[in-house]
Amino acid sequence: MVDILGRSRIHVRLLDMVSAAATHDVEVLIQGPSGVGKELYARRIHERSQRAAHAFIPVNCGALPAELFENELFGHSSGAFTGARTRTQGLVAEAEHGTLFLDEVDALPLAAQVKLLRFIQQKEYRPLGSPRMQHSDVRIIAATNADLLEEARAGHFRFDLFFRLRVVPLEVPPLRERPEDIPPLLEHFLLRYAAEYGRPTVTFSDAALERLYTYPWPGNVRELENCARYLLCAHGGARVDISDLPLLPEPKPEPAPAAAVPTSAREPFQEAKRRVVDAFERAYLQESLVAHDGNIAAAARASGKHRRAFFELMRRHGLTER
């Protein structure tokens, strides 16, 4: 059974919403920044629902190439395309009577959104190359770190699919908005990984605890978990002071404007210009991602660029590993 820890009022309200969602066999849309544990909430809903005895199948929509969406979800029959020698069932069939969890649902291209909407509405699908429709008994829970309503208003996500998924909305706020949840989460991760690594746990100075409890945790629960893992690996059995917390970066100074980037009249104009532009783009991307808690869609929207173009800039500057 998935255990979600916390003691804030927000945490209690979230668990009440989870219980309500588990009781009713309807679609759920979980929204929140990266690292808050959206999949844990989805699993908790599944495990407390009437479908708990059946499969919970997570799907990362952001990792699905657009041309493979139908094949991955609905499967294919023998001979459906070159190389399809045998019949293969899709993820929908694997989740039969259970729950299909669609993470990063905002990443689906519009063509795939149409097919997903039709499947949710009609509860049936046709595997690629098959002449027959297949009935499906699957519950859909979707999640995103984007503002899906804004994505719909911008024309990047279908309004009808948004409202179809959002029967029960579940908003998971960032960890900085519920600091009361930090102590129980930190204790849980330290005990869990101390047992897993065979290491004694750590103790903290007052200054270190103050830093841990007031740090904004831009990576949310995932960052807190990895911090606990690091502390056990590097300081297991020892007393941790504030100087032992290298994973917690100090606030970054404002980046210098592009015009302040040093240039040299001895280098060709185009090379100097390219270097200045590269420095500006990288600084802008980094600051934009920090300002939006790592939410690429929100950062792209604020910048006035399409998400795919924004992501391509991130890739060009080596900022895509998160």
PDB file of C-alpha atoms in Angstrom:
ATOM      1  CA  MET A   1       0.000   0.000   0.000  1.00  0.00           C
ATOM      2  CA  VAL A   2       1.376   3.407  -1.003  1.00  0.00           C
ATOM      3  CA  ASP A   3       1.979   5.647   2.017  1.00  0.00           C
ATOM      4  CA  ILE A   4       1.918   9.423   1.497  1.00  0.00           C
ATOM      5  CA  LEU A   5       3.382  11.286   4.464  1.00  0.00           C
ATOM      6  CA  GLY A   6       2.676  14.763   5.759  1.00  0.00           C
ATOM      7  CA  ARG A   7       0.973  16.706   8.515  1.00  0.00           C
ATOM      8  CA  SER A   8       0.000  20.001   6.904  1.00  0.00           C
ATOM      9  CA  ARG A   9      -3.598  21.045   6.360  1.00  0.00           C
ATOM     10  CA  ILE A  10      -2.936  20.853   2.642  1.00  0.00           C
ATOM     11  CA  HIS A  11      -1.800  17.236   3.044  1.00  0.00           C
ATOM     12  CA  VAL A  12      -4.953  16.318   4.980  1.00  0.00           C
ATOM     13  CA  ARG A  13      -7.130  17.966   2.325  1.00  0.00           C
ATOM     14  CA  LEU A  14      -5.295  16.086  -0.439  1.00  0.00           C
ATOM     15  CA  LEU A  15      -5.855  12.742   1.284  1.00  0.00           C
ATOM     16  CA  ASP A  16      -9.556  13.568   1.655  1.00  0.00           C
ATOM     17  CA  MET A  17      -9.699  14.241  -2.092  1.00  0.00           C
ATOM     18  CA  VAL A  18      -7.844  10.989  -2.783  1.00  0.00           C
ATOM     19  CA  SER A  19     -10.386   9.050  -0.724  1.00  0.00           C
ATOM     20  CA  ALA A  20     -13.258  10.706  -2.579  1.00  0.00           C
ATOM     21  CA  ALA A  21     -11.650   9.954  -5.946  1.00  0.00           C
ATOM     22  CA  ALA A  22     -11.070   6.317  -4.969  1.00  0.00           C
ATOM     23  CA  THR A  23     -14.732   5.869  -4.097  1.00  0.00           C
ATOM     24  CA  HIS A  24     -16.020   6.971  -7.507  1.00  0.00           C
ATOM     25  CA  ASP A  25     -14.912   5.233 -10.707  1.00  0.00           C
ATOM     26  CA  VAL A  26     -14.321   8.387 -12.757  1.00  0.00           C
ATOM     27  CA  GLU A  27     -11.424  10.149 -14.481  1.00  0.00           C
ATOM     28  CA  VAL A  28      -8.978  12.097 -12.309  1.00  0.00           C
ATOM     29  CA  LEU A  29      -6.607  14.885 -13.375  1.00  0.00           C
ATOM     30  CA  ILE A  30      -3.624  15.414 -11.052  1.00  0.00           C
ATOM     31  CA  GLN A  31      -1.768  18.692 -11.546  1.00  0.00           C
ATOM     32  CA  GLY A  32       1.374  19.907  -9.808  1.00  0.00           C
ATOM     33  CA  PRO A  33       5.044  20.752 -10.402  1.00  0.00           C
ATOM     34  CA  SER A  34       7.669  18.102 -11.078  1.00  0.00           C
ATOM     35  CA  GLY A  35       8.770  16.086  -8.081  1.00  0.00           C
ATOM     36  CA  VAL A  36       5.669  16.397  -5.868  1.00  0.00           C
ATOM     37  CA  GLY A  37       4.754  12.715  -6.250  1.00  0.00           C
ATOM     38  CA  LYS A  38       1.807  12.805  -8.636  1.00  0.00           C
ATOM     39  CA  GLU A  39       2.206   9.104  -9.436  1.00  0.00           C
ATOM     40  CA  LEU A  40       2.057   8.259  -5.712  1.00  0.00           C
ATOM     41  CA  TYR A  41      -1.316   9.976  -5.456  1.00  0.00           C
ATOM     42  CA  ALA A  42      -2.509   8.095  -8.540  1.00  0.00           C
ATOM     43  CA  ARG A  43      -1.377   4.775  -7.045  1.00  0.00           C
ATOM     44  CA  ARG A  44      -3.073   5.613  -3.751  1.00  0.00           C
ATOM     45  CA  ILE A  45      -6.350   6.263  -5.580  1.00  0.00           C
ATOM     46  CA  HIS A  46      -6.002   2.958  -7.443  1.00  0.00           C
ATOM     47  CA  GLU A  47      -5.138   0.940  -4.331  1.00  0.00           C
ATOM     48  CA  ARG A  48      -8.172   2.269  -2.475  1.00  0.00           C
ATOM     49  CA  SER A  49     -10.577   1.763  -5.367  1.00  0.00           C
ATOM     50  CA  GLN A  50     -12.635  -1.205  -6.481  1.00  0.00           C
ATOM     51  CA  ARG A  51      -9.941  -1.869  -9.106  1.00  0.00           C
ATOM     52  CA  ALA A  52      -7.156  -2.455  -6.560  1.00  0.00           C
ATOM     53  CA  ALA A  53      -6.887  -6.186  -7.345  1.00  0.00           C
ATOM     54  CA  HIS A  54      -5.999  -5.416 -10.959  1.00  0.00           C
ATOM     55  CA  ALA A  55      -3.062  -3.734 -12.695  1.00  0.00           C
ATOM     56  CA  PHE A  56      -1.886  -0.154 -12.345  1.00  0.00           C
ATOM     57  CA  ILE A  57      -0.115   0.693 -15.621  1.00  0.00           C
ATOM     58  CA  PRO A  58       1.874   3.963 -15.766  1.00  0.00           C
ATOM     59  CA  VAL A  59       2.515   5.548 -19.170  1.00  0.00           C
ATOM     60  CA  ASN A  60       4.927   8.445 -19.703  1.00  0.00           C
ATOM     61  CA  CYS A  61       3.229  10.280 -22.561  1.00  0.00           C
ATOM     62  CA  GLY A  62       6.246  12.546 -22.960  1.00  0.00           C
ATOM     63  CA  ALA A  63       8.374   9.536 -23.906  1.00  0.00           C
ATOM     64  CA  LEU A  64       5.923   8.222 -26.525  1.00  0.00           C
ATOM     65  CA  PRO A  65       6.766   9.185 -30.126  1.00  0.00           C
ATOM     66  CA  ALA A  66       3.619  10.558 -31.768  1.00  0.00           C
ATOM     67  CA  GLU A  67       3.653   7.895 -34.479  1.00  0.00           C
ATOM     68  CA  LEU A  68       3.760   5.077 -31.899  1.00  0.00           C
ATOM     69  CA  PHE A  69       0.962   6.316 -29.642  1.00  0.00           C
ATOM     70  CA  GLU A  70      -1.749   4.046 -31.064  1.00  0.00           C
ATOM     71  CA  ASN A  71       0.519   1.019 -31.184  1.00  0.00           C
ATOM     72  CA  GLU A  72       1.713   1.460 -27.582  1.00  0.00           C
ATOM     73  CA  LEU A  73      -1.760   2.003 -26.161  1.00  0.00           C
ATOM     74  CA  PHE A  74      -3.915  -0.195 -28.371  1.00  0.00           C
ATOM     75  CA  GLY A  75      -1.499  -2.814 -29.736  1.00  0.00           C
ATOM     76  CA  HIS A  76      -1.545  -4.327 -33.208  1.00  0.00           C
ATOM     77  CA  SER A  77      -2.546  -7.461 -35.069  1.00  0.00           C
ATOM     78  CA  SER A  78      -0.234  -9.684 -37.079  1.00  0.00           C
ATOM     79  CA  GLY A  79       0.712  -8.028 -40.375  1.00  0.00           C
ATOM     80  CA  ALA A  80      -0.447  -4.567 -39.305  1.00  0.00           C
ATOM     81  CA  PHE A  81       2.850  -3.110 -40.537  1.00  0.00           C
ATOM     82  CA  THR A  82       6.255  -4.252 -41.722  1.00  0.00           C
ATOM     83  CA  GLY A  83       7.813  -6.416 -39.037  1.00  0.00           C
ATOM     84  CA  ALA A  84       4.546  -7.073 -37.173  1.00  0.00           C
ATOM     85  CA  ARG A  85       4.729 -10.872 -37.341  1.00  0.00           C
ATOM     86  CA  THR A  86       2.677 -11.540 -34.231  1.00  0.00           C
ATOM     87  CA  ARG A  87      -0.271  -9.976 -32.473  1.00  0.00           C
ATOM     88  CA  THR A  88       0.785  -7.655 -29.644  1.00  0.00           C
ATOM     89  CA  GLN A  89      -1.540  -6.261 -27.011  1.00  0.00           C
ATOM     90  CA  GLY A  90      -1.180  -2.663 -25.933  1.00  0.00           C
ATOM     91  CA  LEU A  91      -1.042  -1.001 -22.546  1.00  0.00           C
ATOM     92  CA  VAL A  92      -4.821  -0.588 -22.472  1.00  0.00           C
ATOM     93  CA  ALA A  93      -5.233  -4.371 -22.610  1.00  0.00           C
ATOM     94  CA  GLU A  94      -2.602  -4.795 -19.884  1.00  0.00           C
ATOM     95  CA  ALA A  95      -4.587  -2.435 -17.661  1.00  0.00           C
ATOM     96  CA  GLU A  96      -7.917  -4.225 -18.230  1.00  0.00           C
ATOM     97  CA  HIS A  97     -10.154  -3.880 -15.134  1.00  0.00           C
ATOM     98  CA  GLY A  98      -7.402  -1.754 -13.584  1.00  0.00           C
ATOM     99  CA  THR A  99      -6.035   1.771 -13.950  1.00  0.00           C
ATOM    100  CA  LEU A 100      -4.118   3.413 -16.798  1.00  0.00           C
ATOM    101  CA  PHE A 101      -2.027   6.312 -15.488  1.00  0.00           C
ATOM    102  CA  LEU A 102      -1.166   8.849 -18.195  1.00  0.00           C
ATOM    103  CA  ASP A 103       1.710  10.976 -16.915  1.00  0.00           C
ATOM    104  CA  GLU A 104       2.748  14.160 -18.779  1.00  0.00           C
ATOM    105  CA  VAL A 105      -0.536  13.985 -20.684  1.00  0.00           C
ATOM    106  CA  ASP A 106       0.081  17.543 -21.924  1.00  0.00           C
ATOM    107  CA  ALA A 107       2.908  16.184 -24.108  1.00  0.00           C
ATOM    108  CA  LEU A 108       0.487  14.302 -26.379  1.00  0.00           C
ATOM    109  CA  PRO A 109       0.198  15.847 -29.855  1.00  0.00           C
ATOM    110  CA  LEU A 110      -3.275  16.951 -30.941  1.00  0.00           C
ATOM    111  CA  ALA A 111      -3.790  13.929 -33.212  1.00  0.00           C
ATOM    112  CA  ALA A 112      -3.142  11.568 -30.307  1.00  0.00           C
ATOM    113  CA  GLN A 113      -5.445  13.623 -28.075  1.00  0.00           C
ATOM    114  CA  VAL A 114      -8.325  12.996 -30.498  1.00  0.00           C
ATOM    115  CA  LYS A 115      -7.770   9.231 -30.303  1.00  0.00           C
ATOM    116  CA  LEU A 116      -7.480   9.300 -26.520  1.00  0.00           C
ATOM    117  CA  LEU A 117     -10.706  11.296 -26.197  1.00  0.00           C
ATOM    118  CA  ARG A 118     -12.571   8.864 -28.437  1.00  0.00           C
ATOM    119  CA  PHE A 119     -11.279   5.919 -26.406  1.00  0.00           C
ATOM    120  CA  ILE A 120     -12.315   7.466 -23.076  1.00  0.00           C
ATOM    121  CA  GLN A 121     -15.779   8.368 -24.357  1.00  0.00           C
ATOM    122  CA  GLN A 122     -16.581   5.122 -26.150  1.00  0.00           C
ATOM    123  CA  LYS A 123     -14.665   2.665 -23.927  1.00  0.00           C
ATOM    124  CA  GLU A 124     -13.505   0.809 -27.010  1.00  0.00           C
ATOM    125  CA  TYR A 125     -10.588   0.807 -29.414  1.00  0.00           C
ATOM    126  CA  ARG A 126      -9.306  -0.904 -32.540  1.00  0.00           C
ATOM    127  CA  PRO A 127      -5.781  -2.409 -32.478  1.00  0.00           C
ATOM    128  CA  LEU A 128      -3.724  -1.421 -35.518  1.00  0.00           C
ATOM    129  CA  GLY A 129      -4.515  -3.700 -38.446  1.00  0.00           C
ATOM    130  CA  SER A 130      -7.504  -5.310 -36.736  1.00  0.00           C
ATOM    131  CA  PRO A 131     -11.000  -5.228 -38.282  1.00  0.00           C
ATOM    132  CA  ARG A 132     -12.668  -5.552 -34.876  1.00  0.00           C
ATOM    133  CA  MET A 133     -13.301  -3.074 -32.105  1.00  0.00           C
ATOM    134  CA  GLN A 134     -12.245  -4.133 -28.620  1.00  0.00           C
ATOM    135  CA  HIS A 135     -14.214  -3.155 -25.523  1.00  0.00           C
ATOM    136  CA  SER A 136     -12.211  -1.844 -22.590  1.00  0.00           C
ATOM    137  CA  ASP A 137     -12.889  -1.599 -18.870  1.00  0.00           C
ATOM    138  CA  VAL A 138     -10.108   0.726 -17.720  1.00  0.00           C
ATOM    139  CA  ARG A 139     -10.017   3.717 -15.424  1.00  0.00           C
ATOM    140  CA  ILE A 140      -8.010   6.735 -16.607  1.00  0.00           C
ATOM    141  CA  ILE A 141      -5.968   8.899 -14.250  1.00  0.00           C
ATOM    142  CA  ALA A 142      -3.919  11.634 -15.934  1.00  0.00           C
ATOM    143  CA  ALA A 143      -1.203  13.905 -14.579  1.00  0.00           C
ATOM    144  CA  THR A 144       0.694  16.966 -15.756  1.00  0.00           C
ATOM    145  CA  ASN A 145       3.077  19.604 -14.443  1.00  0.00           C
ATOM    146  CA  ALA A 146       1.625  22.106 -16.910  1.00  0.00           C
ATOM    147  CA  ASP A 147      -1.312  24.458 -16.485  1.00  0.00           C
ATOM    148  CA  LEU A 148      -3.564  22.401 -18.735  1.00  0.00           C
ATOM    149  CA  LEU A 149      -6.257  25.062 -18.961  1.00  0.00           C
ATOM    150  CA  GLU A 150      -3.686  27.560 -20.242  1.00  0.00           C
ATOM    151  CA  GLU A 151      -2.385  24.929 -22.664  1.00  0.00           C
ATOM    152  CA  ALA A 152      -5.948  24.525 -23.963  1.00  0.00           C
ATOM    153  CA  ARG A 153      -6.402  28.288 -24.295  1.00  0.00           C
ATOM    154  CA  ALA A 154      -3.147  28.452 -26.246  1.00  0.00           C
ATOM    155  CA  GLY A 155      -4.427  25.764 -28.628  1.00  0.00           C
ATOM    156  CA  HIS A 156      -1.929  23.106 -27.512  1.00  0.00           C
ATOM    157  CA  PHE A 157      -4.452  20.895 -25.699  1.00  0.00           C
ATOM    158  CA  ARG A 158      -8.037  20.066 -26.599  1.00  0.00           C
ATOM    159  CA  PHE A 159     -10.673  21.681 -24.391  1.00  0.00           C
ATOM    160  CA  ASP A 160     -12.980  18.675 -24.699  1.00  0.00           C
ATOM    161  CA  LEU A 161     -10.239  16.293 -23.554  1.00  0.00           C
ATOM    162  CA  PHE A 162      -9.302  18.646 -20.701  1.00  0.00           C
ATOM    163  CA  PHE A 163     -12.853  18.645 -19.352  1.00  0.00           C
ATOM    164  CA  ARG A 164     -13.218  14.888 -19.943  1.00  0.00           C
ATOM    165  CA  LEU A 165     -10.131  14.158 -17.852  1.00  0.00           C
ATOM    166  CA  ARG A 166     -10.947  16.717 -15.167  1.00  0.00           C
ATOM    167  CA  VAL A 167     -13.942  15.006 -13.574  1.00  0.00           C
ATOM    168  CA  VAL A 168     -12.065  15.013 -10.264  1.00  0.00           C
ATOM    169  CA  PRO A 169      -9.256  17.630 -10.207  1.00  0.00           C
ATOM    170  CA  LEU A 170      -6.427  17.099  -7.732  1.00  0.00           C
ATOM    171  CA  GLU A 171      -3.968  19.972  -7.281  1.00  0.00           C
ATOM    172  CA  VAL A 172      -0.703  19.010  -5.537  1.00  0.00           C
ATOM    173  CA  PRO A 173       1.147  22.197  -4.510  1.00  0.00           C
ATOM    174  CA  PRO A 174       4.946  22.508  -4.310  1.00  0.00           C
ATOM    175  CA  LEU A 175       6.683  21.505  -1.090  1.00  0.00           C
ATOM    176  CA  ARG A 176       7.539  25.125  -0.239  1.00  0.00           C
ATOM    177  CA  GLU A 177       3.809  25.823   0.230  1.00  0.00           C
ATOM    178  CA  ARG A 178       3.483  23.063   2.848  1.00  0.00           C
ATOM    179  CA  PRO A 179       6.688  23.195   4.928  1.00  0.00           C
ATOM    180  CA  GLU A 180       5.009  21.252   7.753  1.00  0.00           C
ATOM    181  CA  ASP A 181       5.366  18.170   5.551  1.00  0.00           C
ATOM    182  CA  ILE A 182       9.175  18.426   5.395  1.00  0.00           C
ATOM    183  CA  PRO A 183      10.033  16.920   8.848  1.00  0.00           C
ATOM    184  CA  PRO A 184       8.002  13.684   8.486  1.00  0.00           C
ATOM    185  CA  LEU A 185       9.163  13.237   4.897  1.00  0.00           C
ATOM    186  CA  LEU A 186      12.814  13.777   5.824  1.00  0.00           C
ATOM    187  CA  GLU A 187      12.580  11.333   8.734  1.00  0.00           C
ATOM    188  CA  HIS A 188      10.909   8.750   6.510  1.00  0.00           C
ATOM    189  CA  PHE A 189      13.561   8.981   3.791  1.00  0.00           C
ATOM    190  CA  LEU A 190      16.432   8.826   6.291  1.00  0.00           C
ATOM    191  CA  LEU A 191      15.047   5.701   7.968  1.00  0.00           C
ATOM    192  CA  ARG A 192      14.175   4.060   4.662  1.00  0.00           C
ATOM    193  CA  TYR A 193      17.567   4.542   3.035  1.00  0.00           C
ATOM    194  CA  ALA A 194      19.535   3.895   6.228  1.00  0.00           C
ATOM    195  CA  ALA A 195      17.979   0.423   6.229  1.00  0.00           C
ATOM    196  CA  GLU A 196      18.480  -0.016   2.485  1.00  0.00           C
ATOM    197  CA  TYR A 197      22.132   1.088   2.534  1.00  0.00           C
ATOM    198  CA  GLY A 198      22.983  -0.588   5.832  1.00  0.00           C
ATOM    199  CA  ARG A 199      24.148   2.757   7.230  1.00  0.00           C
ATOM    200  CA  PRO A 200      23.392   4.464  10.553  1.00  0.00           C
ATOM    201  CA  THR A 201      21.209   7.521  10.186  1.00  0.00           C
ATOM    202  CA  VAL A 202      22.371  11.091  10.758  1.00  0.00           C
ATOM    203  CA  THR A 203      21.665  13.777  13.333  1.00  0.00           C
ATOM    204  CA  PHE A 204      21.465  17.498  12.607  1.00  0.00           C
ATOM    205  CA  SER A 205      22.687  20.720  14.134  1.00  0.00           C
ATOM    206  CA  ASP A 206      20.054  23.390  14.755  1.00  0.00           C
ATOM    207  CA  ALA A 207      21.445  25.440  11.860  1.00  0.00           C
ATOM    208  CA  ALA A 208      21.242  22.481   9.467  1.00  0.00           C
ATOM    209  CA  LEU A 209      17.651  21.731  10.475  1.00  0.00           C
ATOM    210  CA  GLU A 210      16.697  25.371  10.049  1.00  0.00           C
ATOM    211  CA  ARG A 211      18.194  25.340   6.562  1.00  0.00           C
ATOM    212  CA  LEU A 212      16.402  22.122   5.636  1.00  0.00           C
ATOM    213  CA  TYR A 213      13.050  23.406   6.878  1.00  0.00           C
ATOM    214  CA  THR A 214      13.278  26.840   5.224  1.00  0.00           C
ATOM    215  CA  TYR A 215      14.898  25.867   1.916  1.00  0.00           C
ATOM    216  CA  PRO A 216      12.360  26.303  -0.940  1.00  0.00           C
ATOM    217  CA  TRP A 217      12.988  22.822  -2.440  1.00  0.00           C
ATOM    218  CA  PRO A 218      12.558  23.680  -6.145  1.00  0.00           C
ATOM    219  CA  GLY A 219      12.794  19.948  -6.915  1.00  0.00           C
ATOM    220  CA  ASN A 220      10.082  19.252  -4.327  1.00  0.00           C
ATOM    221  CA  VAL A 221       9.797  15.839  -2.632  1.00  0.00           C
ATOM    222  CA  ARG A 222      12.116  14.208  -5.165  1.00  0.00           C
ATOM    223  CA  GLU A 223      14.885  16.656  -4.265  1.00  0.00           C
ATOM    224  CA  LEU A 224      14.297  16.101  -0.536  1.00  0.00           C
ATOM    225  CA  GLU A 225      14.499  12.333  -1.040  1.00  0.00           C
ATOM    226  CA  ASN A 226      17.776  12.588  -2.945  1.00  0.00           C
ATOM    227  CA  CYS A 227      19.169  14.939  -0.298  1.00  0.00           C
ATOM    228  CA  ALA A 228      18.467  12.292   2.366  1.00  0.00           C
ATOM    229  CA  ARG A 229      20.179   9.649   0.233  1.00  0.00           C
ATOM    230  CA  TYR A 230      23.250  11.842  -0.178  1.00  0.00           C
ATOM    231  CA  LEU A 231      23.482  12.612   3.542  1.00  0.00           C
ATOM    232  CA  LEU A 232      23.425   8.916   4.416  1.00  0.00           C
ATOM    233  CA  CYS A 233      26.059   8.075   1.811  1.00  0.00           C
ATOM    234  CA  ALA A 234      28.391  10.917   2.807  1.00  0.00           C
ATOM    235  CA  HIS A 235      27.676  11.378   6.528  1.00  0.00           C
ATOM    236  CA  GLY A 236      25.942   8.219   7.803  1.00  0.00           C
ATOM    237  CA  GLY A 237      26.318   7.995  11.587  1.00  0.00           C
ATOM    238  CA  ALA A 238      27.610  11.569  11.881  1.00  0.00           C
ATOM    239  CA  ARG A 239      26.229  14.924  12.932  1.00  0.00           C
ATOM    240  CA  VAL A 240      25.327  17.087   9.933  1.00  0.00           C
ATOM    241  CA  ASP A 241      25.998  20.819  10.055  1.00  0.00           C
ATOM    242  CA  ILE A 242      24.864  23.439   7.568  1.00  0.00           C
ATOM    243  CA  SER A 243      28.237  23.234   5.803  1.00  0.00           C
ATOM    244  CA  ASP A 244      27.528  19.552   5.047  1.00  0.00           C
ATOM    245  CA  LEU A 245      24.534  20.388   2.838  1.00  0.00           C
ATOM    246  CA  PRO A 246      26.169  20.938  -0.566  1.00  0.00           C
ATOM    247  CA  LEU A 247      23.097  19.753  -2.438  1.00  0.00           C
ATOM    248  CA  LEU A 248      21.212  22.834  -1.342  1.00  0.00           C
ATOM    249  CA  PRO A 249      22.353  25.697  -3.603  1.00  0.00           C
ATOM    250  CA  GLU A 250      22.438  29.255  -2.390  1.00  0.00           C
ATOM    251  CA  PRO A 251      20.164  31.680  -4.280  1.00  0.00           C
ATOM    252  CA  LYS A 252      21.739  32.528  -7.624  1.00  0.00           C
ATOM    253  CA  PRO A 253      22.626  36.134  -8.422  1.00  0.00           C
ATOM    254  CA  GLU A 254      20.764  37.793 -11.257  1.00  0.00           C
ATOM    255  CA  PRO A 255      22.432  36.956 -14.582  1.00  0.00           C
ATOM    256  CA  ALA A 256      24.346  39.724 -16.298  1.00  0.00           C
ATOM    257  CA  PRO A 257      22.511  41.229 -19.277  1.00  0.00           C
ATOM    258  CA  ALA A 258      23.745  40.094 -22.645  1.00  0.00           C
ATOM    259  CA  ALA A 259      25.400  43.447 -23.323  1.00  0.00           C
ATOM    260  CA  ALA A 260      27.606  42.962 -20.252  1.00  0.00           C
ATOM    261  CA  VAL A 261      29.134  39.723 -21.581  1.00  0.00           C
ATOM    262  CA  PRO A 262      32.807  40.481 -22.262  1.00  0.00           C
ATOM    263  CA  THR A 263      33.632  40.756 -25.936  1.00  0.00           C
ATOM    264  CA  SER A 264      36.795  41.323 -27.863  1.00  0.00           C
ATOM    265  CA  ALA A 265      37.145  43.488 -30.951  1.00  0.00           C
ATOM    266  CA  ARG A 266      39.837  41.080 -32.097  1.00  0.00           C
ATOM    267  CA  GLU A 267      37.386  38.256 -32.771  1.00  0.00           C
ATOM    268  CA  PRO A 268      35.092  38.267 -35.820  1.00  0.00           C
ATOM    269  CA  PHE A 269      31.772  40.034 -35.320  1.00  0.00           C
ATOM    270  CA  GLN A 270      29.635  36.938 -35.983  1.00  0.00           C
ATOM    271  CA  GLU A 271      31.602  34.817 -33.502  1.00  0.00           C
ATOM    272  CA  ALA A 272      31.344  37.490 -30.806  1.00  0.00           C
ATOM    273  CA  LYS A 273      27.629  37.921 -31.471  1.00  0.00           C
ATOM    274  CA  ARG A 274      27.003  34.168 -31.346  1.00  0.00           C
ATOM    275  CA  ARG A 275      28.856  33.884 -28.027  1.00  0.00           C
ATOM    276  CA  VAL A 276      26.880  36.757 -26.488  1.00  0.00           C
ATOM    277  CA  VAL A 277      23.560  35.337 -27.717  1.00  0.00           C
ATOM    278  CA  ASP A 278      24.437  31.857 -26.429  1.00  0.00           C
ATOM    279  CA  ALA A 279      25.291  33.273 -23.002  1.00  0.00           C
ATOM    280  CA  PHE A 280      22.034  35.229 -22.902  1.00  0.00           C
ATOM    281  CA  GLU A 281      19.908  32.255 -24.031  1.00  0.00           C
ATOM    282  CA  ARG A 282      21.407  29.895 -21.464  1.00  0.00           C
ATOM    283  CA  ALA A 283      21.033  32.400 -18.599  1.00  0.00           C
ATOM    284  CA  TYR A 284      17.470  33.219 -19.674  1.00  0.00           C
ATOM    285  CA  LEU A 285      16.476  29.541 -19.849  1.00  0.00           C
ATOM    286  CA  GLN A 286      17.974  28.754 -16.448  1.00  0.00           C
ATOM    287  CA  GLU A 287      16.300  31.697 -14.722  1.00  0.00           C
ATOM    288  CA  SER A 288      12.980  30.984 -16.430  1.00  0.00           C
ATOM    289  CA  LEU A 289      13.009  27.339 -15.310  1.00  0.00           C
ATOM    290  CA  VAL A 290      13.871  28.323 -11.736  1.00  0.00           C
ATOM    291  CA  ALA A 291      11.090  30.937 -11.711  1.00  0.00           C
ATOM    292  CA  HIS A 292       8.556  28.322 -12.824  1.00  0.00           C
ATOM    293  CA  ASP A 293       9.735  25.441 -10.597  1.00  0.00           C
ATOM    294  CA  GLY A 294      11.094  23.478 -13.545  1.00  0.00           C
ATOM    295  CA  ASN A 295       7.734  23.553 -15.355  1.00  0.00           C
ATOM    296  CA  ILE A 296       8.808  23.665 -19.004  1.00  0.00           C
ATOM    297  CA  ALA A 297       5.330  24.413 -20.344  1.00  0.00           C
ATOM    298  CA  ALA A 298       4.864  27.366 -17.981  1.00  0.00           C
ATOM    299  CA  ALA A 299       8.355  28.710 -18.702  1.00  0.00           C
ATOM    300  CA  ALA A 300       7.769  28.413 -22.447  1.00  0.00           C
ATOM    301  CA  ARG A 301       4.416  30.152 -22.194  1.00  0.00           C
ATOM    302  CA  ALA A 302       5.897  33.038 -20.167  1.00  0.00           C
ATOM    303  CA  SER A 303       8.697  33.412 -22.720  1.00  0.00           C
ATOM    304  CA  GLY A 304       6.254  33.595 -25.617  1.00  0.00           C
ATOM    305  CA  LYS A 305       7.772  30.541 -27.298  1.00  0.00           C
ATOM    306  CA  HIS A 306       6.079  27.271 -28.218  1.00  0.00           C
ATOM    307  CA  ARG A 307       6.924  24.446 -25.818  1.00  0.00           C
ATOM    308  CA  ARG A 308       8.732  22.390 -28.468  1.00  0.00           C
ATOM    309  CA  ALA A 309      10.863  25.378 -29.532  1.00  0.00           C
ATOM    310  CA  PHE A 310      11.638  26.153 -25.891  1.00  0.00           C
ATOM    311  CA  PHE A 311      12.623  22.523 -25.267  1.00  0.00           C
ATOM    312  CA  GLU A 312      14.845  22.560 -28.364  1.00  0.00           C
ATOM    313  CA  LEU A 313      16.664  25.590 -26.936  1.00  0.00           C
ATOM    314  CA  MET A 314      17.088  23.702 -23.652  1.00  0.00           C
ATOM    315  CA  ARG A 315      18.496  20.718 -25.523  1.00  0.00           C
ATOM    316  CA  ARG A 316      20.906  22.926 -27.452  1.00  0.00           C
ATOM    317  CA  HIS A 317      22.246  24.374 -24.204  1.00  0.00           C
ATOM    318  CA  GLY A 318      22.442  21.025 -22.388  1.00  0.00           C
ATOM    319  CA  LEU A 319      19.602  21.758 -19.964  1.00  0.00           C
ATOM    320  CA  THR A 320      17.307  18.828 -20.738  1.00  0.00           C
ATOM    321  CA  GLU A 321      18.548  16.373 -18.089  1.00  0.00           C
ATOM    322  CA  ARG A 322      16.469  16.935 -14.971  1.00  0.00           C
TER     323      ARG A 322
END
